Structure formats: C-alpha cells, structure tokens
Amino acid sequence: MKIKVLDTTLRDGEQTPGISLTASEKLRIATKLDEIGVNIIEAGSAITSHGERKSIKEITSEGLNAEIASFARAVKIDVDAALECDVDSVHLVVPTSNLHIEHKLKKSKEEVLSQAIDASEYALDHGLIVELSAEDATRSEMKFLKEIFNQGVDVGVQRICACDTVGMLTPEKSFEFYKELSTINAPLSVHCHNDFGLAVANTLGAIRAGATEFHCTVNGIGERAGNASLEEIIVSLKTLYGKGQNYTIEDNDSSIYKTDINIQELYSTSKLVSRLTGVYLQPNKAIVGENAFAHESGIHADGVIKNAATYEPIVPELVGHKRKFIMGKHIGTKGLKNNLDELGIKASDEQFMEIFDKVKALGDMGKCVTDVDLQAIAYNVLELKREQKVKLEEVTIVSGNKVIPTASIKLKIDDKDILEAGVGIGPVDAAIVAVKKGISEFADVELEEYHVDAITGGTDALIDVIVKLRLGDKIISARSTQPDIINASVEAYLSGVNRLLEDVE
C-alpha cells in the first residue's frame, strides 16, 4: 500500500517555542524535504504575516517536485493569502469538537459546517487542492465529524484529515477511530500530537486502519510535546511491517507499506533541521539521536562486532547514521580494540592493556572518553613505552597563597638517582624548573612552547599537555594526557627530552 507523507516541519514544527526560521532557512529545509521524497510540504500559514508569505513564495517559486501547501482556517481571507503565495493546496482546518466550537469559536455546529463547506468550495473554485482537516477530531462527536467530511467530499475536497490535536488517542483507540473514518469515500490523513508520547504509535495504528497519508515533522518538533516524528514512522513502516529483521542497505523492502522517502537521508535531514531550528536533539532520540547506535557495554560491543543484529534492530547506515562504541567504565576490550583500529593506532598487548586501564579509570571518575581523548591517551602510552634515558621517579609540589611554589623531583638517569628542586611563578613552572636543573649536566633543553587543554570537562578533567622543546637546532613536540596537570606537564617535558637525547645519540 502506498502511503503519502505530509511534512509540517515548516508550519507545526516552527510553532515550537523559540523557533523562528528565516526565509532562506525555510527554503533550505523545504529543498531537503523535497530531495528525500516528501510528497506534500506544508510550507507555513500564509495568513500569519508578510514575512511568512514571502517565505512560502520563495518555496513555491523553486519548482520542487513536492506539493506545496499552506495552512488555512476555514475563512476566505486565509485562502486568499494562500493563493497569493501560489501554493498547490491548502490544509483547510476547522474545529469540530464541542469544546472548540462552544468555547473558542462561540458558534453553532451548523455555522461551523457551513463555514467549512463555503471555504472548501472557494478554494476549489480557485484551483487549489483541498485537504479538509478536523481540529480536535478525536474529541469530536463521530456523527458530526462524518457529516463535515462527507459534505466536504460531496463538494470536491480531495483529501480529509482527522487531527489528534492534544494527543488523546491510544494505539487501540486510534485504530478504531480511523477505521470508522476510512469508510468515507476520500483519502484519509492522520495528524497526531505527542502529548502522551504516543504520536508515532497512534499514527501507525491509523495507517493500519486505512489512513493513506500521515502528517509529521522532522525530529518530532512542534508545540508542547511535538508532533509525530518523520524518521520514526518511516523506519517503523519499513522494518516493523515487513521482515522485522536487521535491515541492511541492500535488503529488498518487503514492507506492506511503501513511501517515497529516501531512508538513507533521514539522519542528514535530522541534523539539518536541528541546526537551523536550534532545537537540541536528545542523545537517546530514536533513529537519529547520537546514541541511537552507540554501545558502551563490553557485552553489547562484543556482540555487535560479531553480528550487528545482536543489539541493533537496523544497521545505522540504513538511515545514514554511524555506529559508535562509547568508551567508559563499561567498555570491553573488543570495543576498545575496534576504536583503536578505526583510529589507525597499533599497540602491543602490554600497551593495549595500559590504554584499557586508563580508559576504565576515567570511566570510574564518571567520564566518557571521546575519540580525541582516546588518541591522546594512546599516543601518551605509546610514547612512554619507548626506551627512556630519563625517568621520573617522584615529584612533590608545595604551593599556596603565601608560599612560593616549590617543586622537588627525583629522576633516574642511566640508573643514577638525581634529586633536584626548583621554584617558579606557579606549581607547573616550578616542576619544569626542577626537571631542567636535574638534566642540566646531560642536555640544555629549552621550552619553546607550552599548551594545555582540558579535554573531558569538569574539575576532574582529563588534561592534554603539548610542549615544544629545543636542543641546539633540533625542535620536537611531545604530549602527555592525565587528570593531573602537573604530572602531565612533567611527563610531556620528559617525553620530549628523551626523544631529543635519543636523536643526539
């Protein structure tokens, strides 16, 4: 069965508190929606403002393949505004529940019915496709709802839509409700809101009941708790109503419901909308969230590496996403090895276990280690495992408000113990001064540059120190990554010293 998609990101989605898209941003989103195969783009509500009409006109003048629609109330002024924008259709919305009719419109049902039909005929007479939509339909009397829809169909409206405006349906009720409306002789659309977190489930129930079009927004954005999510519905239709297996890009689509959506563009579309709207996407958002295909548990990572289907219902590439192995206290050796392989880092068994222990230690501190962190940790371990002429045995710092920062260090140079002390303007400076004094009889190494980054955040951040050292006309860079800035600084400095001395020899 072919299912059409009406995307209302640019109308219902823009009604999310805090979102206000420019004309160029709306055009970028509309172009992307058209590229991925959306059938109908609700570009906005033309009556809203001059700027809104300008935005809609820019979209309609672009020559997109999708049908371009404007939201309109059941009044001629709204239809005229839509006509001014050269749209293909109007999403003509009329309230149908007693609550809306009596308290919002303060009209009789007869007046509402007459107004809906008059507006529909006016739009049809002016060449527009009309999707007659009942607002708060799921709290309306079914008899009145059917009467409006049937009279609309009689005058020529091409589609009808029932809106679950405040998300009151359950999946069971949704099936029954849309099954009743599917007997009307017109294509039926479903429009669900997510107030109880059931918008996608209710939309799927409506499609099973006979709806042949669904309304949605990218990332499920929209006022209050948002709308039904485009990406969740599309992937559910493809996978849960087909094989129900772990889908790969090469799999033939055996779903009983077909859409024109290019499923591999869902992640990139999500990112575009998130960036342009400024709406933060929660990491655990289904399908497109950054953690949707992320694994930290060692057991899970091991299973996914052996066979992705063990802990993934679909492969991430199907929606243009990417699998990630998160490094924290739950990571296993298989997951860490996979990450090191992806970064092109080769380590011996001993070096690997040292890297593993450092990642685990950071995880116990409540940190998640990123790829950047892992690179720094790995390079640090690999560097320290080189044969070292100068080794740090001990460093002690004394510092305070009324105390000159003082450092004492113990070095081992060619099996000889060297004790030295130094003072500086800060504890790091004092430590480096002490080290310089300790190696002075072997080499006169100058510190050219010193750079420090806190790469994991927080007061217990993982510190990455990079130094540039000079010995004669030889200059090298070295780094160390640790939670302690003093130890990291001294280790980076000595790592560079050892490399310089190695080159001299």
Coordinates of C-alpha atoms in Angstrom, one line a residue:
M1 CA 0.0 0.0 0.0
K2 CA 1.4 3.4 -0.9
I3 CA 1.4 5.9 1.9
K4 CA 1.9 9.7 1.3
V5 CA 3.9 11.9 3.6
L6 CA 2.8 15.4 4.5
D7 CA 5.6 17.1 6.4
T8 CA 4.7 20.1 8.6
T9 CA 8.1 21.0 10.0
L10 CA 7.8 24.4 8.5
R11 CA 4.4 25.1 10.0
D12 CA 3.6 23.0 13.0
G13 CA 7.3 22.4 13.7
E14 CA 8.0 26.1 13.6
Q15 CA 5.4 26.6 16.3
T16 CA 7.9 25.1 18.7
P17 CA 8.6 27.7 21.4
G18 CA 11.8 29.5 20.5
I19 CA 11.9 28.6 16.7
S20 CA 11.6 31.4 14.1
L21 CA 13.0 30.4 10.8
T22 CA 14.2 32.9 8.1
A23 CA 13.0 32.7 4.5
S24 CA 16.4 31.2 3.5
E25 CA 16.3 28.6 6.3
K26 CA 12.8 27.6 5.4
L27 CA 13.9 27.2 1.7
R28 CA 16.8 25.0 2.7
I29 CA 14.6 22.7 4.8
A30 CA 11.9 22.6 2.1
T31 CA 14.6 21.7 -0.6
K32 CA 15.9 18.9 1.6
L33 CA 12.4 17.6 2.3
D34 CA 11.8 17.5 -1.4
E35 CA 15.1 15.8 -2.1
I36 CA 14.3 12.9 0.3
G37 CA 10.9 12.3 -1.2
V38 CA 8.3 14.1 0.9
N39 CA 5.0 14.2 -1.0
I40 CA 3.4 17.3 0.5
I41 CA 5.3 20.1 2.3
E42 CA 3.2 22.4 4.5
A43 CA 5.3 25.5 4.0
G44 CA 3.6 27.6 6.6
S45 CA 0.5 29.6 7.3
A46 CA 0.2 32.3 4.6
I47 CA -2.1 34.5 6.7
T48 CA 0.4 34.8 9.5
S49 CA 2.5 37.7 8.2
H50 CA 4.1 39.4 5.2
G51 CA 7.3 37.6 6.0
E52 CA 5.6 34.2 6.1
R53 CA 4.1 34.8 2.7
K54 CA 7.5 35.8 1.4
S55 CA 9.0 32.6 2.7
I56 CA 6.2 30.5 1.1
K57 CA 6.6 32.3 -2.2
E58 CA 10.3 31.5 -2.3
I59 CA 9.5 27.8 -1.8
T60 CA 6.7 27.7 -4.4
S61 CA 8.9 29.5 -7.0
E62 CA 11.7 26.9 -6.6
G63 CA 10.0 24.3 -8.8
L64 CA 10.1 21.5 -6.3
N65 CA 8.5 18.1 -7.0
A66 CA 6.5 18.1 -3.8
E67 CA 3.1 19.5 -3.5
I68 CA 3.4 22.8 -1.6
A69 CA 0.6 23.5 0.9
S70 CA -0.4 26.4 3.2
F71 CA -2.3 26.0 6.4
A72 CA -5.6 27.9 6.3
R73 CA -8.5 28.4 8.6
A74 CA -12.0 28.0 7.0
V75 CA -12.2 31.7 6.1
K76 CA -11.8 33.3 2.7
I77 CA -9.1 35.7 3.9
D78 CA -6.8 32.7 4.7
V79 CA -7.5 31.1 1.3
D80 CA -6.7 34.4 -0.5
A81 CA -3.4 34.7 1.4
A82 CA -2.6 31.1 0.3
L83 CA -3.5 31.9 -3.3
E84 CA -1.2 34.9 -3.2
C85 CA 1.7 32.5 -2.5
D86 CA 1.0 30.3 -5.5
V87 CA 0.7 27.2 -3.4
D88 CA -0.7 23.9 -4.8
S89 CA -3.0 23.2 -1.9
V90 CA -4.5 24.3 1.4
H91 CA -4.6 22.3 4.6
L92 CA -8.0 23.8 5.5
V93 CA -8.6 23.3 9.2
V94 CA -11.9 23.6 11.0
P95 CA -12.5 22.9 14.8
T96 CA -15.1 20.1 15.2
S97 CA -15.2 19.3 19.0
N98 CA -17.9 20.8 21.2
L99 CA -15.1 22.2 23.4
H100 CA -13.6 24.2 20.5
I101 CA -16.9 25.1 18.9
E102 CA -18.5 26.4 22.1
H103 CA -15.5 27.9 23.9
K104 CA -13.2 29.0 21.1
L105 CA -15.4 29.8 18.1
K106 CA -18.6 30.5 20.1
K107 CA -20.6 29.3 17.2
S108 CA -23.2 26.6 16.5
K109 CA -22.3 23.4 14.7
E110 CA -24.5 24.4 11.8
E111 CA -22.4 27.6 11.4
V112 CA -19.1 25.7 11.6
L113 CA -20.3 23.2 9.0
S114 CA -21.5 25.9 6.6
Q115 CA -18.2 27.9 7.1
A116 CA -16.1 24.7 6.4
I117 CA -18.0 23.9 3.2
D118 CA -18.1 27.5 1.9
A119 CA -14.3 27.9 2.4
S120 CA -13.7 24.5 0.7
E121 CA -15.7 25.5 -2.3
Y122 CA -14.0 28.8 -2.5
A123 CA -10.6 27.2 -2.5
L124 CA -11.6 24.6 -5.0
D125 CA -13.1 27.2 -7.3
H126 CA -9.8 29.0 -7.3
G127 CA -7.9 25.9 -8.4
L128 CA -6.5 24.7 -5.1
I129 CA -6.3 21.1 -3.9
V130 CA -8.1 21.0 -0.5
E131 CA -7.3 18.7 2.4
L132 CA -10.2 19.3 4.8
S133 CA -8.9 18.8 8.3
A134 CA -10.9 18.5 11.5
E135 CA -9.1 20.1 14.5
D136 CA -9.6 18.2 17.8
A137 CA -11.3 15.5 15.8
T138 CA -10.5 12.8 18.4
R139 CA -12.7 14.6 21.0
S140 CA -15.5 15.3 18.5
E141 CA -18.8 13.5 18.0
M142 CA -18.3 11.0 15.3
K143 CA -21.6 11.8 13.7
F144 CA -20.7 15.5 13.3
L145 CA -17.2 14.6 12.1
K146 CA -18.6 12.3 9.4
E147 CA -21.1 14.9 8.4
I148 CA -18.4 17.6 7.8
F149 CA -16.2 15.2 5.9
N150 CA -19.0 13.7 3.7
Q151 CA -20.3 17.2 2.8
G152 CA -16.7 18.2 2.0
V153 CA -16.2 15.2 -0.2
D154 CA -19.5 16.0 -1.9
V155 CA -18.3 19.5 -3.0
G156 CA -15.0 18.0 -4.2
V157 CA -12.3 18.1 -1.5
Q158 CA -9.6 15.7 -2.5
R159 CA -8.5 14.6 1.0
I160 CA -9.7 14.5 4.6
C161 CA -7.7 14.6 7.8
A162 CA -8.6 13.9 11.4
C163 CA -6.3 15.6 13.9
D164 CA -5.5 14.2 17.4
T165 CA -4.8 17.8 18.4
V166 CA -3.8 17.2 22.0
G167 CA -2.6 13.6 21.7
M168 CA -5.6 11.9 23.5
L169 CA -5.6 8.7 21.5
T170 CA -4.1 5.4 22.4
P171 CA -2.9 2.9 19.7
E172 CA -6.1 0.8 20.2
K173 CA -8.4 3.8 20.1
S174 CA -6.5 5.2 17.1
F175 CA -7.1 2.0 15.1
E176 CA -10.9 2.1 15.9
F177 CA -11.2 5.8 15.3
Y178 CA -9.5 5.9 11.9
K179 CA -11.2 2.6 10.9
E180 CA -14.5 4.3 11.3
L181 CA -13.4 7.3 9.2
S182 CA -11.9 5.1 6.5
T183 CA -15.4 4.2 5.2
I184 CA -15.7 7.8 3.9
N185 CA -15.1 7.9 0.1
A186 CA -11.9 10.0 0.2
P187 CA -8.2 9.5 1.0
L188 CA -7.8 9.8 4.8
S189 CA -4.9 11.5 6.6
V190 CA -3.7 11.2 10.2
H191 CA -2.3 14.1 12.2
C192 CA -1.1 13.2 15.7
H193 CA 0.5 15.2 18.5
N194 CA 2.8 13.7 21.1
D195 CA 1.4 14.9 24.4
F196 CA 1.5 11.4 25.9
G197 CA 4.4 10.2 23.9
L198 CA 2.2 8.1 21.6
A199 CA 2.1 10.2 18.4
V200 CA 4.1 7.6 16.3
A201 CA 2.2 4.6 17.7
N202 CA -1.1 6.3 17.1
T203 CA -0.1 7.2 13.6
L204 CA 0.9 3.6 12.8
G205 CA -2.4 2.5 14.2
A206 CA -4.2 4.9 11.9
I207 CA -2.3 3.6 8.9
R208 CA -3.2 0.0 9.8
A209 CA -6.8 1.2 10.0
G210 CA -6.8 2.6 6.5
A211 CA -5.2 6.1 6.6
T212 CA -3.2 6.6 3.4
E213 CA -1.3 9.7 4.4
F214 CA 0.3 10.9 7.6
H215 CA 1.4 14.2 8.9
C216 CA 4.7 14.5 10.7
T217 CA 7.7 16.8 11.5
V218 CA 11.4 16.1 11.3
N219 CA 12.7 15.1 14.8
G220 CA 9.1 15.3 16.1
I221 CA 9.4 19.0 16.8
G222 CA 6.2 21.0 17.4
E223 CA 4.4 23.0 20.1
R224 CA 4.1 21.4 23.5
A225 CA 5.4 17.8 23.3
G226 CA 5.7 18.0 19.5
N227 CA 4.3 16.0 16.5
A228 CA 4.7 12.5 15.2
S229 CA 8.3 12.0 14.1
L230 CA 9.0 11.6 10.4
E231 CA 12.1 9.3 10.9
E232 CA 10.4 7.1 13.5
I233 CA 7.3 6.5 11.3
I234 CA 9.3 5.8 8.1
V235 CA 11.7 3.3 9.7
S236 CA 8.8 1.6 11.6
L237 CA 6.8 1.2 8.4
K238 CA 9.9 -0.2 6.6
T239 CA 11.1 -2.6 9.3
L240 CA 8.3 -3.5 11.7
Y241 CA 5.7 -4.1 9.0
G242 CA 8.0 -6.1 6.8
K243 CA 10.6 -8.7 7.5
G244 CA 11.1 -7.4 11.0
Q245 CA 14.8 -8.3 10.7
N246 CA 18.1 -6.5 10.9
Y247 CA 17.9 -4.4 7.8
T248 CA 20.9 -3.6 5.6
I249 CA 21.1 -1.1 2.8
E250 CA 20.9 -3.9 0.3
D251 CA 17.8 -5.5 1.7
N252 CA 14.7 -5.5 -0.5
D253 CA 11.9 -3.6 1.0
S254 CA 9.2 -6.2 1.9
S255 CA 7.1 -3.8 3.9
I256 CA 3.4 -3.8 3.1
Y257 CA 3.5 0.0 3.4
K258 CA 5.6 1.9 0.8
T259 CA 6.6 5.6 0.9
D260 CA 8.7 7.7 -1.5
I261 CA 11.2 8.6 1.3
N262 CA 14.9 8.0 0.7
I263 CA 15.5 6.4 4.1
Q264 CA 19.3 6.8 3.9
E265 CA 18.9 10.6 4.1
L266 CA 16.9 10.7 7.4
Y267 CA 20.0 11.3 9.6
S268 CA 21.3 14.2 7.5
T269 CA 17.8 15.7 7.3
S270 CA 17.5 15.5 11.1
K271 CA 20.9 17.2 11.6
L272 CA 20.0 20.0 9.1
V273 CA 16.7 20.7 10.9
S274 CA 18.3 20.6 14.3
R275 CA 21.0 23.0 13.3
L276 CA 18.7 25.5 11.5
T277 CA 16.0 25.5 14.2
G278 CA 18.4 25.4 17.1
V279 CA 16.4 22.7 18.8
Y280 CA 18.7 20.3 20.7
L281 CA 18.2 16.7 19.8
Q282 CA 18.3 14.4 22.9
P283 CA 21.1 11.9 22.5
N284 CA 18.8 8.9 23.0
K285 CA 16.3 10.1 20.3
A286 CA 15.2 7.0 18.3
I287 CA 16.7 6.5 14.9
V288 CA 18.6 9.8 14.6
G289 CA 19.9 10.5 18.1
E290 CA 23.7 10.4 18.6
N291 CA 23.3 7.4 20.9
A292 CA 20.8 5.6 18.7
F293 CA 23.6 3.3 17.5
A294 CA 26.1 3.8 20.3
H295 CA 27.4 1.0 22.6
E296 CA 29.4 1.1 25.8
S297 CA 28.7 -2.2 27.4
G298 CA 31.5 -4.6 26.7
I299 CA 29.0 -7.5 26.2
H300 CA 27.0 -5.4 23.7
A301 CA 30.0 -4.2 21.8
D302 CA 31.4 -7.7 21.5
G303 CA 28.0 -8.9 20.2
V304 CA 27.7 -6.0 17.7
I305 CA 31.2 -6.5 16.4
K306 CA 30.4 -10.2 15.8
N307 CA 26.9 -9.6 14.4
A308 CA 25.2 -6.2 14.4
A309 CA 21.8 -7.8 14.7
T310 CA 22.6 -8.9 18.3
Y311 CA 22.0 -5.4 19.7
E312 CA 20.7 -3.3 16.7
P313 CA 17.3 -3.7 15.0
I314 CA 18.6 -2.0 11.9
V315 CA 22.1 -1.1 10.7
P316 CA 22.9 2.6 11.2
E317 CA 23.9 3.0 7.6
L318 CA 20.3 2.4 6.6
V319 CA 19.4 5.9 7.8
G320 CA 22.7 7.5 7.1
H321 CA 23.9 7.2 10.7
K322 CA 27.0 5.7 12.1
R323 CA 27.8 3.1 14.8
K324 CA 29.8 4.2 17.8
F325 CA 31.5 2.4 20.6
I326 CA 31.4 4.7 23.7
M327 CA 34.4 4.4 26.0
G328 CA 33.6 4.5 29.7
K329 CA 33.7 2.2 32.6
H330 CA 31.5 -0.4 30.9
I331 CA 33.7 -0.7 27.8
G332 CA 35.2 -4.1 26.9
T333 CA 38.4 -5.0 25.2
K334 CA 36.7 -5.8 21.9
G335 CA 35.0 -2.3 21.7
L336 CA 38.3 -0.6 22.6
K337 CA 40.2 -2.5 20.0
N338 CA 37.6 -1.6 17.4
N339 CA 38.0 2.1 18.2
L340 CA 41.8 1.9 18.1
D341 CA 41.7 0.1 14.8
E342 CA 39.4 2.8 13.4
L343 CA 41.9 5.5 14.5
G344 CA 44.7 3.5 13.0
I345 CA 46.5 3.1 16.3
K346 CA 48.5 -0.1 16.7
A347 CA 49.6 -1.2 20.2
S348 CA 51.3 -4.2 21.7
D349 CA 49.3 -6.3 24.2
E350 CA 51.0 -4.6 27.1
Q351 CA 50.4 -1.1 25.6
F352 CA 46.8 -2.1 24.8
M353 CA 46.1 -3.1 28.4
E354 CA 47.6 0.1 29.8
I355 CA 45.3 2.1 27.5
F356 CA 42.4 0.0 28.5
D357 CA 43.1 0.6 32.2
K358 CA 43.4 4.3 31.7
V359 CA 40.0 4.4 29.9
K360 CA 38.4 2.4 32.7
A361 CA 39.9 4.6 35.3
L362 CA 38.5 7.7 33.7
G363 CA 35.1 5.9 33.4
D364 CA 35.2 5.2 37.2
M365 CA 35.6 9.0 37.6
G366 CA 32.4 9.5 35.7
K367 CA 34.0 10.4 32.4
C368 CA 33.1 9.2 28.9
V369 CA 36.2 9.1 26.7
T370 CA 35.9 10.5 23.2
D371 CA 37.9 9.6 20.1
V372 CA 40.0 12.7 20.7
D373 CA 40.6 11.6 24.3
L374 CA 41.5 8.1 23.2
Q375 CA 44.0 9.3 20.7
A376 CA 45.7 11.4 23.4
I377 CA 45.7 8.6 25.9
A378 CA 47.0 6.1 23.3
Y379 CA 49.8 8.3 22.0
N380 CA 50.8 9.1 25.5
V381 CA 51.1 5.4 26.4
L382 CA 52.9 4.5 23.2
E383 CA 55.3 7.4 23.8
L384 CA 56.0 6.4 27.4
K385 CA 56.7 2.8 26.4
R386 CA 59.8 3.9 24.3
E387 CA 63.2 3.3 25.9
Q388 CA 63.8 6.3 28.2
K389 CA 67.1 7.7 29.2
V390 CA 65.5 10.0 31.8
K391 CA 62.7 8.6 34.0
L392 CA 60.6 10.4 36.5
E393 CA 60.5 8.7 39.9
E394 CA 58.8 11.3 42.0
V395 CA 57.5 14.8 42.0
T396 CA 56.3 16.8 45.1
I397 CA 54.8 20.3 45.0
V398 CA 54.4 22.9 47.7
S399 CA 52.2 25.9 46.8
G400 CA 49.8 28.3 48.5
N401 CA 48.7 31.9 48.9
K402 CA 51.8 32.9 51.0
V403 CA 54.2 30.2 49.7
I404 CA 56.5 30.5 46.7
P405 CA 55.6 27.5 44.5
T406 CA 58.3 24.9 45.0
A407 CA 58.9 21.5 43.4
S408 CA 61.2 18.7 44.3
I409 CA 61.8 15.9 41.8
K410 CA 63.6 12.6 41.7
L411 CA 64.9 11.4 38.3
K412 CA 66.6 8.3 37.3
I413 CA 69.2 8.9 34.6
D414 CA 71.1 5.9 33.3
D415 CA 70.4 4.1 36.7
K416 CA 71.6 7.1 38.6
D417 CA 69.3 8.9 41.0
I418 CA 69.1 12.7 40.6
L419 CA 67.4 14.8 43.3
E420 CA 66.6 18.4 42.5
A421 CA 64.4 21.3 43.5
G422 CA 63.1 24.4 41.8
V423 CA 60.8 27.4 42.3
G424 CA 58.6 29.2 39.9
I425 CA 55.6 31.5 39.4
G426 CA 53.3 28.5 39.7
P427 CA 53.5 24.8 40.5
V428 CA 53.9 23.7 36.9
D429 CA 56.6 26.3 36.3
A430 CA 58.4 25.1 39.5
A431 CA 58.2 21.5 38.4
I432 CA 59.7 22.2 34.9
V433 CA 62.5 24.3 36.5
A434 CA 63.4 21.4 38.8
V435 CA 63.4 19.0 35.9
K436 CA 65.6 21.3 33.8
K437 CA 68.1 21.5 36.7
G438 CA 68.1 17.8 37.0
I439 CA 69.0 17.2 33.4
S440 CA 71.3 20.2 33.0
E441 CA 74.6 18.1 33.0
F442 CA 73.2 16.0 30.1
A443 CA 71.5 18.5 27.9
D444 CA 70.5 22.1 27.8
V445 CA 66.8 21.7 26.7
E446 CA 64.8 24.9 26.2
L447 CA 61.0 25.0 26.5
E448 CA 59.8 26.9 23.3
E449 CA 56.0 26.5 23.7
Y450 CA 53.6 25.1 26.3
H451 CA 49.9 24.4 25.6
V452 CA 47.2 22.8 27.8
D453 CA 43.6 21.7 27.1
A454 CA 41.0 20.2 29.4
I455 CA 39.5 17.7 27.0
T456 CA 36.9 16.0 29.1
G457 CA 35.4 18.9 31.1
G458 CA 34.7 19.2 34.8
T459 CA 37.1 19.9 37.7
D460 CA 38.5 16.4 37.4
A461 CA 39.1 16.9 33.6
L462 CA 41.5 14.9 31.6
I463 CA 44.3 17.3 30.8
D464 CA 46.2 17.2 27.5
V465 CA 49.6 19.0 27.6
I466 CA 51.6 19.7 24.5
V467 CA 55.2 21.1 24.7
K468 CA 57.7 22.2 22.0
L469 CA 61.3 21.7 23.1
R470 CA 64.6 22.8 21.5
L471 CA 68.0 21.2 21.8
G472 CA 70.5 23.1 19.7
D473 CA 68.9 23.3 16.2
K474 CA 66.6 20.3 16.9
I475 CA 63.0 21.1 17.8
I476 CA 60.4 18.4 18.7
S477 CA 56.8 18.3 20.1
A478 CA 55.7 16.0 22.8
R479 CA 52.5 15.5 24.8
S480 CA 51.0 13.8 27.8
T481 CA 47.4 13.2 28.9
Q482 CA 46.5 12.8 32.6
P483 CA 43.9 14.1 35.1
D484 CA 46.7 15.9 36.9
I485 CA 48.2 19.0 35.1
I486 CA 51.5 18.9 36.9
N487 CA 52.2 15.2 36.2
A488 CA 51.0 15.7 32.6
S489 CA 53.3 18.7 32.2
V490 CA 56.4 16.9 33.6
E491 CA 55.7 13.8 31.6
A492 CA 55.3 15.7 28.4
Y493 CA 58.5 17.6 29.1
L494 CA 60.5 14.4 29.8
S495 CA 59.0 12.6 26.8
G496 CA 60.4 15.4 24.6
V497 CA 63.7 15.3 26.4
N498 CA 64.1 11.6 25.9
R499 CA 63.3 11.9 22.2
L500 CA 65.9 14.7 21.8
L501 CA 68.5 12.7 23.7
E502 CA 67.7 9.6 21.6
D503 CA 68.2 11.6 18.4
V504 CA 71.5 13.0 19.7
E505 CA 72.8 9.6 20.4

